[in-house]
Coordinates of C-alpha atoms in Angstrom, one line a residue:
M1 CA 0.0 0.0 0.0
A2 CA 1.5 3.3 -1.0
T3 CA 2.1 6.0 1.6
K4 CA 0.4 9.4 1.2
Q5 CA 3.6 11.4 1.6
R6 CA 7.3 10.8 2.0
G7 CA 9.2 11.7 5.2
R8 CA 7.8 12.2 8.6
P9 CA 4.1 13.1 8.6
R10 CA 4.3 16.1 10.9
S11 CA 7.4 17.7 9.4
F12 CA 7.6 20.2 6.6
D13 CA 10.3 21.7 4.5
R14 CA 11.0 25.1 6.2
E15 CA 12.8 26.6 3.2
T16 CA 10.0 25.6 0.8
A17 CA 7.4 27.0 3.1
L18 CA 9.4 30.3 3.5
E19 CA 9.7 30.7 -0.3
Q20 CA 5.9 30.3 -0.6
A21 CA 5.5 33.0 2.0
V22 CA 7.9 35.2 0.0
R23 CA 5.7 34.8 -3.1
T24 CA 2.5 35.5 -1.2
F25 CA 3.7 38.7 0.4
W26 CA 5.3 39.7 -2.9
E27 CA 2.0 39.2 -4.8
N28 CA -0.5 40.6 -2.3
G29 CA 1.5 43.0 -0.1
Y30 CA 1.9 42.8 3.7
E31 CA -1.5 44.1 4.7
A32 CA -3.6 42.1 2.3
T33 CA -1.9 38.8 3.2
S34 CA -3.7 37.0 6.1
V35 CA -2.4 34.2 8.3
S36 CA -4.9 31.9 6.6
D37 CA -3.5 32.8 3.2
L38 CA 0.0 31.9 4.5
T39 CA -1.0 28.6 6.0
R40 CA -2.8 27.6 2.8
V41 CA 0.2 28.3 0.5
M42 CA 2.8 27.1 3.0
G43 CA 0.9 23.8 3.5
I44 CA 1.0 24.0 7.3
G45 CA -1.4 24.8 10.1
A46 CA -1.4 28.0 12.1
P47 CA 0.3 26.4 15.2
S48 CA 3.1 25.2 13.0
L49 CA 3.5 28.6 11.4
Y50 CA 3.7 30.3 14.8
A51 CA 6.1 27.6 16.1
A52 CA 8.4 27.8 13.1
F53 CA 8.3 31.5 12.2
G54 CA 6.6 33.4 15.0
D55 CA 3.7 35.7 14.1
K56 CA 2.9 37.3 10.8
R57 CA 5.2 40.3 11.4
K58 CA 8.2 38.1 12.3
L59 CA 7.6 35.9 9.3
F60 CA 7.5 39.0 7.1
D61 CA 10.8 40.2 8.5
E62 CA 12.3 36.8 7.5
V63 CA 10.7 37.0 4.1
V64 CA 12.3 40.4 3.4
V65 CA 15.7 39.0 4.4
R66 CA 15.3 36.0 2.2
Y67 CA 14.1 38.1 -0.7
G68 CA 17.1 40.3 -0.4
A69 CA 19.4 37.2 -0.5
T70 CA 17.7 35.5 -3.4
H71 CA 15.4 37.3 -5.9
G72 CA 16.6 40.7 -4.9
A73 CA 20.3 40.0 -4.8
F74 CA 21.0 41.1 -8.3
G75 CA 21.5 44.7 -7.2
G76 CA 24.2 43.9 -4.7
R77 CA 26.0 41.7 -7.2
A78 CA 26.0 44.5 -9.8
F79 CA 27.6 46.9 -7.4
D80 CA 30.1 44.2 -6.1
E81 CA 31.1 43.0 -9.5
E82 CA 31.1 46.0 -11.9
P83 CA 34.2 48.2 -12.0
T84 CA 32.4 51.6 -12.4
A85 CA 29.3 53.2 -10.9
R86 CA 27.9 53.7 -14.4
A87 CA 28.3 50.0 -15.3
A88 CA 26.9 49.0 -11.9
V89 CA 23.8 51.1 -12.3
S90 CA 23.3 50.1 -15.9
R91 CA 23.4 46.5 -14.9
L92 CA 21.1 47.1 -12.0
L93 CA 18.4 48.7 -14.2
H94 CA 18.7 46.2 -17.0
E95 CA 18.6 43.2 -14.7
A96 CA 15.7 44.8 -12.9
A97 CA 13.9 44.8 -16.3
A98 CA 14.4 41.1 -16.5
E99 CA 13.7 40.3 -12.8
F100 CA 10.6 42.4 -12.5
T101 CA 8.9 40.8 -15.4
D102 CA 10.1 37.2 -14.9
P103 CA 7.0 35.0 -15.3
D104 CA 8.3 32.5 -12.7
H105 CA 7.4 34.8 -9.8
P106 CA 5.3 37.8 -8.9
R107 CA 6.1 41.0 -10.8
G108 CA 8.0 44.0 -9.5
C109 CA 10.1 44.3 -6.3
L110 CA 8.8 42.9 -3.0
V111 CA 10.4 45.7 -0.9
I112 CA 8.5 48.2 -3.0
T113 CA 5.2 46.5 -3.6
A114 CA 4.7 44.9 -0.1
A115 CA 4.3 48.4 1.3
T116 CA 1.3 49.2 -0.8
N117 CA -1.7 50.2 1.3
C118 CA 0.2 49.1 4.4
T119 CA -1.3 50.4 7.7
T120 CA 1.3 48.8 10.0
P121 CA 3.8 51.5 10.9
E122 CA 6.6 49.1 11.9
V123 CA 6.4 47.3 8.6
E124 CA 6.3 50.6 6.7
Q125 CA 9.4 51.8 8.6
T126 CA 11.3 48.5 8.0
L127 CA 10.7 48.7 4.2
R128 CA 11.4 52.5 4.1
E129 CA 14.7 52.0 5.9
R130 CA 15.7 49.2 3.5
R131 CA 14.9 51.4 0.4
N132 CA 16.7 54.3 1.9
A133 CA 19.7 52.1 2.6
N134 CA 19.8 51.2 -1.1
V135 CA 19.7 54.9 -2.1
A136 CA 22.6 55.6 0.3
G137 CA 24.6 52.7 -1.2
I138 CA 24.1 54.1 -4.7
E139 CA 25.1 57.6 -3.5
S140 CA 28.2 56.2 -1.8
R141 CA 29.3 54.5 -5.0
I142 CA 28.7 57.7 -7.0
R143 CA 30.7 59.8 -4.6
A144 CA 33.6 57.4 -5.0
A145 CA 33.2 57.6 -8.7
V146 CA 33.5 61.4 -8.6
A147 CA 36.5 61.2 -6.3
A148 CA 38.2 58.8 -8.7
G149 CA 37.5 61.0 -11.7
E150 CA 35.1 58.6 -13.3
L151 CA 32.3 61.2 -13.1
P152 CA 32.8 65.0 -13.4
D153 CA 33.3 67.1 -10.3
H154 CA 30.0 68.9 -10.7
T155 CA 28.0 65.6 -10.4
D156 CA 25.4 65.8 -7.6
P157 CA 25.7 62.3 -6.0
A158 CA 22.6 62.6 -3.8
A159 CA 20.4 63.8 -6.7
L160 CA 21.8 61.2 -9.1
A161 CA 21.2 58.4 -6.5
R162 CA 17.7 59.6 -5.9
Y163 CA 17.1 59.7 -9.7
T164 CA 18.4 56.2 -10.1
A165 CA 16.2 54.9 -7.2
A166 CA 13.2 56.7 -8.7
V167 CA 13.7 54.9 -12.0
F168 CA 14.2 51.6 -10.3
Q169 CA 11.1 52.0 -8.1
G170 CA 9.0 53.2 -11.1
M171 CA 10.1 50.2 -13.1
S172 CA 8.8 48.0 -10.4
Q173 CA 5.3 49.6 -10.6
Q174 CA 5.4 49.6 -14.4
A175 CA 6.0 45.9 -14.3
R176 CA 3.1 45.4 -12.0
D177 CA 1.0 47.4 -14.5
G178 CA 2.0 45.1 -17.3
A179 CA 5.1 46.6 -18.8
T180 CA 7.2 44.0 -20.7
R181 CA 10.9 43.3 -20.2
E182 CA 11.6 45.2 -23.5
D183 CA 9.5 48.2 -22.3
L184 CA 11.6 48.4 -19.1
E185 CA 14.9 47.9 -20.9
A186 CA 14.1 50.9 -23.0
V187 CA 13.5 52.9 -19.8
A188 CA 16.8 51.7 -18.4
D189 CA 18.5 52.8 -21.7
L190 CA 17.0 56.3 -21.4
A191 CA 17.9 56.6 -17.7
M192 CA 21.5 55.9 -18.5
R193 CA 21.6 58.7 -21.1
A194 CA 20.9 61.1 -18.3
W195 CA 24.0 60.1 -16.5
P196 CA 27.0 62.5 -16.7
N197 CA 30.2 61.3 -18.2
H198 CA 33.7 62.4 -17.7
Q199 CA 33.8 64.4 -20.9
Q200 CA 31.0 66.6 -19.8
T201 CA 31.6 69.9 -18.0
S202 CA 29.4 72.1 -15.9
V203 CA 28.5 74.1 -19.0
D204 CA 26.9 71.0 -20.5
A205 CA 24.4 70.7 -17.6

């Protein structure tokens, strides 16, 4: 007689369950995702969810960390691996075009979309801090590029970092609204044309 499932009946794959939680929060946002939604997609009961992950808020915190280390890790890789700020941002935006429209998972960026209609201040603050940290990282790389002569002295690192983040965040929403990868790659191309280069002077601005 065949058994109904492999392994121990009361156990579950924590990593698989966590990935399902990532996708659910990613698709629906924090506020619109209920504990019953989570237990259904994770294939566990509420007691198991609380025992393994804590409450919904603690699970979401873990989800955000996992997202950053998996689906959202492309940005960090771009900045770690590319030799210039321009190359890193270009790679960031072009890979975002692919990642945000990948049919294998929800569209857009979880850190951006999960905050939609959120009425939980602690969650809003966590996501805001993560987004602001990303802007600060871009700004730091741009400042280093100016100091190294890669970008002209008149470059405004703070404004350029905000501009880059605004494009990135806008691409996430555009993906949610149905933009294709090609649509977003065109946006990325246009965004990079706005970047200063070392041949430009303040007169060009």
